[in-house]
Short mmCIF file of C-alpha atoms in Angstrom, two decimals:
data_model
loop_
_atom_site.label_atom_id
_atom_site.label_comp_id
_atom_site.label_asym_id
_atom_site.label_seq_id
_atom_site.Cartn_x
_atom_site.Cartn_y
_atom_site.Cartn_z
CA MET A 281 -6.94 -14.97 17.43
CA VAL A 282 -8.90 -15.62 14.15
CA LEU A 283 -8.71 -18.63 12.17
CA LEU A 284 -8.68 -18.64 8.47
CA TYR A 285 -8.91 -21.54 6.51
CA SER A 286 -8.80 -21.96 2.68
CA SER A 287 -8.74 -25.44 0.80
CA ASP A 288 -7.95 -27.58 -2.57
CA TYR A 289 -11.87 -28.02 -2.03
CA TYR A 290 -12.38 -25.79 -5.53
CA PRO A 291 -9.33 -24.57 -7.26
CA VAL A 292 -10.19 -20.86 -6.39
CA TYR A 293 -9.49 -21.31 -2.75
CA LYS A 294 -6.44 -22.85 -3.54
CA LYS A 295 -5.32 -19.70 -6.04
CA ASP A 296 -6.57 -17.56 -2.86
CA ILE A 297 -3.85 -19.51 -0.86
CA PHE A 298 -1.05 -18.96 -3.80
CA ALA A 299 -2.31 -14.98 -3.98
CA VAL A 300 -2.43 -14.13 -0.05
CA SER A 301 1.54 -15.46 -0.54
CA SER A 302 2.12 -13.49 -2.96
CA LEU A 303 0.74 -9.76 -2.01
CA PRO A 304 2.82 -7.34 0.26
CA GLU A 305 1.91 -6.31 4.31
CA GLY A 306 -0.91 -4.18 4.45
CA TYR A 307 -2.62 -5.54 1.48
CA CYS A 308 -6.38 -5.90 1.94
CA TYR A 309 -7.73 -9.19 0.91
CA HIS A 310 -11.22 -11.06 1.34
CA PHE A 311 -12.70 -14.51 1.67
CA ARG A 312 -16.04 -15.83 1.80
CA TYR A 313 -17.08 -18.47 3.87
CA GLN A 314 -21.01 -20.62 4.01
CA GLU A 315 -22.71 -20.19 6.87
CA ILE A 316 -22.68 -23.83 7.98
CA TYR A 317 -18.61 -23.45 7.80
CA VAL A 318 -19.08 -20.67 10.68
CA SER A 319 -17.78 -20.92 14.21
CA GLN A 320 -21.14 -20.83 15.97
CA LYS A 321 -19.52 -17.94 18.44
CA ILE A 322 -18.97 -16.02 14.98
CA LYS A 323 -22.58 -16.04 14.08
CA GLU A 324 -23.65 -15.31 17.52
CA GLY A 325 -22.04 -12.07 16.84
CA LEU A 326 -18.68 -12.05 18.51
CA ASN A 327 -16.50 -9.18 17.53
CA LEU A 328 -13.81 -9.74 15.56
CA GLU A 329 -12.55 -6.39 14.14
CA HIS A 330 -9.16 -5.35 14.77
CA SER A 331 -8.56 -8.76 16.06
CA MET A 332 -5.20 -10.66 14.70
CA ALA A 333 -5.73 -13.75 12.20
CA VAL A 334 -4.11 -16.91 10.62
CA ILE A 335 -4.24 -17.89 7.11
CA ILE A 336 -3.87 -21.66 7.15
CA PHE A 337 -4.07 -24.16 3.77
CA VAL A 338 -5.43 -26.80 4.20
CA HIS A 339 -4.54 -29.93 1.82
CA GLY A 340 -6.71 -33.16 0.71
CA ASN A 341 -10.31 -31.67 1.92
CA THR A 342 -11.63 -33.25 -1.29
CA LYS A 343 -15.49 -33.94 -2.28
CA THR A 344 -14.12 -37.79 -3.35
CA ASN A 345 -12.82 -38.23 0.12
CA PRO A 346 -15.84 -37.74 3.41
CA ASN A 347 -13.35 -38.62 5.98
CA PRO A 348 -9.70 -36.65 5.04
CA ASN A 349 -6.79 -36.96 6.65
CA LEU A 350 -6.51 -33.42 6.33
CA SER A 351 -2.89 -31.28 6.09
CA TYR A 352 -2.62 -27.94 7.41
CA VAL A 353 -0.05 -25.24 5.75
CA PRO A 354 -0.15 -22.01 7.76
CA ILE A 355 0.65 -19.32 5.61
CA ARG A 356 0.68 -16.10 7.34
CA LEU A 357 -0.92 -13.64 9.85
CA ALA A 358 -3.55 -11.22 9.32
CA ARG A 359 -5.56 -7.92 11.07
CA ILE A 360 -9.73 -8.59 10.69
CA VAL A 361 -10.65 -5.28 9.05
CA LYS A 362 -14.34 -6.33 8.47
CA VAL A 363 -16.71 -9.38 9.03
CA HIS A 364 -20.06 -9.03 6.80
CA ARG A 365 -22.85 -11.60 6.63
CA ASP A 366 -24.71 -10.95 3.47
CA THR A 367 -28.58 -11.72 3.85
CA GLN A 368 -29.45 -12.79 0.40
CA THR A 369 -26.85 -15.49 -0.14
CA ASP A 370 -25.80 -16.05 3.76
CA LEU A 371 -22.33 -15.66 2.98
CA TYR A 372 -19.62 -14.30 5.61
CA HIS A 373 -16.88 -12.01 3.85
CA VAL A 374 -14.17 -11.26 6.19
CA TYR A 375 -11.75 -8.28 4.93
CA PHE A 376 -8.44 -8.62 6.48
CA THR A 377 -5.00 -7.03 6.11
CA LEU A 378 -2.20 -9.20 5.83
CA ASP A 379 0.93 -9.44 7.70
CA SER A 380 4.12 -11.72 8.61
CA PHE A 381 4.53 -15.03 6.96
CA ILE A 382 4.68 -17.51 9.64
CA GLU A 383 4.83 -20.94 10.71
CA MET A 384 3.57 -22.73 14.25
CA ILE A 385 4.78 -23.59 16.81
CA ASP A 386 1.51 -25.22 18.26
CA ASP A 387 0.23 -28.07 16.06
CA VAL A 388 -3.21 -27.00 14.32
CA LYS A 389 -5.03 -30.19 14.52
CA ALA A 390 -5.06 -29.52 18.44
CA PHE A 391 -6.92 -25.89 17.52
CA ASP A 392 -10.78 -25.27 18.92
CA GLU A 393 -12.31 -24.78 15.55
CA THR A 394 -10.46 -27.03 12.49
CA PRO A 395 -11.81 -28.41 9.25
CA PRO A 396 -13.98 -29.90 7.66
CA ASN A 397 -16.46 -28.85 10.46
CA ILE A 398 -15.02 -25.16 10.73
CA PHE A 399 -13.41 -23.16 8.14
CA PHE A 400 -13.79 -19.51 9.93
CA GLY A 401 -13.04 -20.22 13.33
CA ASN A 402 -12.19 -18.88 17.01
CA GLN A 403 -9.23 -19.51 18.57
CA VAL A 404 -9.58 -18.81 22.75
CA ILE A 405 -5.88 -19.00 23.58
CA GLN A 406 -3.53 -17.25 21.35
CA PRO A 407 -1.32 -20.27 19.34
CA LYS A 408 2.38 -20.05 19.49
CA TYR A 409 4.36 -19.09 16.18
CA ARG A 410 7.29 -18.11 14.71
CA ARG A 411 8.04 -15.19 11.89
CA ILE A 412 9.46 -16.42 8.74
CA LEU A 413 10.47 -15.54 5.28
CA TRP A 414 8.31 -15.64 1.94
CA ARG A 415 10.69 -18.16 0.43
CA ASP A 416 10.08 -20.44 3.07
CA VAL A 417 6.58 -20.23 3.31
CA ILE A 418 6.65 -21.33 -0.51
CA LYS A 419 9.25 -24.39 0.10
CA LYS A 420 5.84 -25.85 1.72
CA LEU A 421 3.35 -24.38 -0.58
CA ASP A 422 5.46 -26.28 -3.43
CA LEU A 423 4.25 -29.41 -2.91
CA TYR A 424 0.69 -28.55 -3.73
CA SER A 425 1.38 -26.31 -6.70
CA ASN A 426 3.32 -26.41 -9.91
CA SER A 427 6.69 -25.28 -8.06
CA PHE A 428 6.13 -21.35 -9.23
CA PHE A 429 5.10 -18.15 -6.83
CA PHE A 430 6.13 -14.52 -6.66
CA HIS A 431 6.24 -11.52 -4.22
CA ILE A 432 5.77 -8.13 -5.01
CA LYS A 433 6.53 -5.21 -3.16
CA ILE A 434 6.21 -1.35 -4.39
CA LEU A 435 9.17 0.69 -3.37
CA LYS A 436 10.26 4.66 -3.02
CA ASN A 437 13.98 5.24 -2.71
CA LEU A 438 14.58 1.85 -1.43
CA LYS A 439 11.57 2.40 1.30
CA GLU A 440 8.63 -0.01 1.20
CA ILE A 441 5.71 1.73 0.13
CA ARG A 442 2.36 -0.08 2.22
CA PRO A 443 -0.85 0.18 0.61
CA ARG A 444 -4.29 1.58 1.59
CA TYR A 445 -7.78 0.45 1.90
CA ASP A 446 -10.92 2.14 0.56
CA SER A 447 -13.31 2.21 3.59
CA ASP A 448 -16.33 1.41 1.25
CA THR A 449 -14.92 -1.21 -0.69
CA TYR A 450 -12.11 -2.69 1.17
CA GLU A 451 -9.80 -2.48 -2.11
CA SER A 452 -5.91 -1.96 -1.50
CA SER A 453 -3.96 0.58 -3.59
CA PHE A 454 -0.77 2.23 -3.69
CA GLU A 455 -0.64 5.84 -3.57
CA VAL A 456 1.68 7.73 -6.16
CA THR A 457 2.63 11.06 -7.05
CA GLU A 458 2.43 12.85 -10.78
CA GLY A 459 6.03 13.07 -12.24
CA LYS A 460 7.53 10.72 -9.07
CA ASN A 461 9.60 7.34 -9.94
CA TYR A 462 9.05 4.07 -8.10
CA SER A 463 10.31 0.52 -8.40
CA LEU A 464 7.97 -2.71 -8.40
CA ARG A 465 10.04 -5.66 -7.26
CA ILE A 466 9.14 -9.14 -7.97
CA SER A 467 10.63 -12.54 -5.94
CA ILE A 468 10.49 -15.57 -8.04
CA SER A 469 10.54 -18.48 -6.93
CA ASP A 470 11.18 -21.73 -9.87
CA ASN A 471 11.83 -25.21 -8.02
CA ASN A 472 11.16 -26.96 -11.27
CA PRO A 473 14.20 -28.71 -12.92
CA ASN A 474 13.21 -26.94 -16.13
CA LYS A 475 12.83 -23.36 -15.78
CA ASP A 476 11.52 -22.82 -19.26
CA GLU A 477 7.89 -24.12 -18.04
CA ASN A 478 6.53 -21.05 -16.04
CA GLU A 479 6.62 -17.40 -17.05
CA ILE A 480 4.87 -14.47 -14.98
CA VAL A 481 2.38 -12.29 -17.74
CA THR A 482 1.88 -8.42 -16.39
CA LYS A 483 -0.55 -6.10 -18.14
CA VAL A 484 -0.53 -2.07 -17.21
CA GLU A 485 -3.89 -0.68 -17.52
CA GLY A 486 -4.94 2.76 -16.79
CA THR A 487 -3.64 6.20 -18.27
CA ASP A 488 -1.46 7.70 -15.32
CA ILE A 489 1.02 5.41 -14.96
CA LYS A 490 3.63 3.69 -16.70
CA SER A 491 5.92 0.86 -16.56
CA ASN A 492 8.50 -1.03 -17.92
CA ILE A 493 8.00 -4.26 -16.85
CA GLY A 494 6.92 -5.74 -20.25
CA ASP A 495 4.87 -8.45 -20.67
CA SER A 496 6.12 -11.41 -19.56
CA ILE A 497 9.24 -12.62 -17.01
CA THR A 498 11.02 -15.76 -17.01
CA SER A 499 13.63 -16.47 -13.44
CA GLY A 500 16.32 -19.44 -14.68
CA LEU A 501 17.22 -19.06 -11.36
CA SER A 502 15.13 -21.37 -7.90
CA LEU A 503 15.41 -17.81 -6.19
CA ASP A 504 15.47 -14.61 -8.06
CA ASP A 505 14.50 -10.41 -7.71
CA ARG A 506 13.87 -8.69 -10.46
CA SER A 507 13.12 -4.44 -10.08
CA PHE A 508 11.29 -2.48 -12.84
CA ARG A 509 10.54 1.31 -13.01
CA LEU A 510 7.06 2.65 -12.07
CA SER A 511 5.69 6.22 -12.69
CA GLY A 512 3.26 8.22 -12.09
CA LEU A 513 2.07 10.19 -15.10
CA ILE A 514 1.50 14.14 -14.98
CA LEU A 515 -2.08 14.40 -14.17
CA GLY A 516 -4.04 16.77 -16.68
CA ASP A 517 -7.93 18.16 -15.06
CA LEU A 518 -8.86 14.41 -14.37
CA SER A 519 -7.10 11.72 -13.57
CA SER A 520 -8.40 7.72 -13.46
CA ARG A 521 -9.20 5.69 -10.47
CA VAL A 522 -8.94 2.54 -11.99
CA ASN A 523 -4.63 2.79 -12.68
CA GLN A 524 -3.48 -1.34 -12.32
CA ILE A 525 -0.77 -3.47 -12.71
CA LYS A 526 -2.65 -7.46 -13.32
CA ILE A 527 0.42 -10.15 -12.85
CA SER A 528 -0.28 -13.93 -13.15
CA THR A 529 1.91 -17.07 -13.24
CA LYS A 530 0.89 -19.08 -16.91
CA ALA A 531 2.44 -22.54 -17.09
CA LYS A 532 3.32 -23.78 -20.55
CA GLU A 533 2.27 -27.07 -20.51
CA ALA A 534 -1.72 -27.23 -20.23
CA ALA A 535 -1.82 -29.71 -17.34
CA LYS A 536 -0.12 -27.27 -15.33
CA ALA A 537 -2.19 -24.41 -16.31
CA ASN A 538 -5.03 -25.27 -13.10
CA GLU A 539 -2.32 -24.16 -11.17
CA ASP A 540 -2.05 -20.65 -12.75
CA TYR A 541 -3.10 -17.76 -10.57
CA SER A 542 -3.23 -13.71 -10.59
CA VAL A 543 -3.15 -10.64 -8.30
CA ARG A 544 -3.81 -7.01 -9.20
CA LEU A 545 -2.36 -3.84 -7.54
CA LEU A 546 -4.27 -0.81 -8.11
CA PHE A 547 -2.38 2.81 -8.12
CA ASP A 548 -3.95 5.80 -7.21
CA VAL A 549 -2.04 8.89 -8.66
CA LYS A 550 -2.06 12.15 -6.97
CA LYS A 551 -1.24 15.70 -7.58
CA ASP A 552 1.87 16.92 -6.69
CA PRO A 553 1.90 19.72 -4.44
CA GLU A 554 5.66 21.05 -5.00
CA ARG A 555 4.33 21.15 -8.66
CA GLN A 556 1.32 23.63 -7.97
CA PHE A 557 3.84 25.53 -5.96
CA ASP A 558 6.18 25.78 -8.43
CA TYR A 559 2.97 26.97 -11.31
CA TRP A 560 1.86 29.52 -8.65
CA TRP A 561 5.21 31.20 -8.74
CA LEU A 562 5.95 31.82 -12.00
CA SER A 563 2.64 32.54 -12.70
CA ALA A 564 3.52 35.36 -9.79
CA PHE A 565 6.46 36.13 -11.74
CA VAL A 566 4.97 36.00 -14.69
CA LEU A 567 2.70 39.02 -13.78
CA LEU A 568 5.64 40.57 -11.94
CA GLY A 569 7.54 41.21 -14.71
CA GLY A 570 4.37 42.02 -17.46
CA GLY A 571 3.15 45.19 -14.57
CA LEU A 572 7.08 46.25 -14.58
CA ILE A 573 6.89 46.68 -18.62
CA THR A 574 3.83 47.84 -18.40
CA ILE A 575 3.33 50.57 -15.36
CA ASP A 576 4.70 54.13 -15.52
CA LEU A 577 7.54 54.15 -13.28
CA THR A 578 7.91 57.98 -13.66
CA LYS A 579 4.92 58.95 -11.91
CA ILE A 580 6.59 57.16 -8.96
CA GLY A 581 9.53 60.07 -9.30
CA LEU A 582 12.08 57.28 -10.74
CA SER A 583 14.23 58.56 -13.41
CA ASP A 584 14.42 57.27 -16.91
CA GLY A 585 17.21 55.39 -16.66
CA VAL A 586 16.13 53.68 -13.56
CA THR A 587 12.86 53.40 -15.33
CA VAL A 588 14.58 51.55 -18.60
CA ILE A 589 16.50 49.48 -16.29
CA ALA A 590 13.52 48.29 -14.25
CA LYS A 591 11.88 47.59 -17.54
CA LEU A 592 14.71 45.56 -18.72
CA VAL A 593 14.29 43.62 -15.71
CA GLY A 594 10.67 43.20 -15.71
CA LEU A 595 11.21 41.93 -19.23
CA ALA A 596 14.03 39.28 -18.23
CA ILE A 597 11.93 37.82 -15.25
CA GLY A 598 8.57 37.45 -17.30
CA SER A 599 10.65 35.87 -19.95
CA VAL A 600 12.25 33.29 -18.27
CA ALA A 601 9.29 32.86 -15.98
CA ALA A 602 6.66 32.26 -19.18
CA ALA A 603 9.90 29.68 -20.64
CA LYS A 604 9.61 27.76 -17.19
CA LEU A 605 5.98 27.57 -17.31
CA PHE A 606 6.02 26.28 -21.11
CA TYR A 607 8.65 23.92 -20.17
CA LEU A 608 7.24 22.78 -16.88
CA PHE A 609 3.69 22.79 -17.93
CA ASN A 610 3.23 23.54 -21.19
CA LYS A 611 1.83 26.83 -20.67
CA LYS A 612 2.46 29.82 -22.61
#
């Protein structure tokens, strides 16, 4: 099992842990490690792709304490997608998809490789763990934060949609269909006595998505769930690949602002195949109706009475199809 540690040495490392705790399963995330903190076996070329990993928060790894008494908080499982060493910076870039929240049965301090020497390590014998809920992990992280967290899911017809990642950039995005409605569900944990100390700030960007989520969310409860509508807009000839919702925590007191963190959700809006089929058959009915009106049916032996009826039917078919084209596609 791969060991992915992230500590409180820098605020950005700590915010990585908060973000990892907020994102849905299947989301592809990215850690960076300096070479001196990478396991020797990994540096020698150990193949880690598709391996299971565990993400662990390390508390007490500070600049002022050279021999720290470290605390470990296991966060969740992950699966390694790609490990890349950049020759320009000697940084190891680790891309992984998020899995279940867990707690360890085995003691992290007894692992093969641990901080402060190794932060990107490998455990030969897989340790024992149990799967737990998001709220159980957050209770442990409360001790090292301003006690305000959120967790996100995207649903369609009450069924969770998993994000996909781009094979070139490893950026995750949710695939949605134009004209369809979805739900954005946010679970909130707020263990502050004063529920007005923090809020969630949201920002919707892009031309192809719309949501009623608003600009800010407050809870008022220790644990809460909020659901909001999310729609993929009808696409024109061109669509934007940069449709996103940015979700951030915001402490109203400046002293707690350094614990704020944010995540972003990308959306890739696709054409609706059913809508394309509707356009095709409506266009075909317009042509059929026009043909019945313009063709001289008496040349094929039809009587004048039947010809009149056929032209009236053609007029009705063409008119109804043209009206539907205008209503659904703004086409005359």
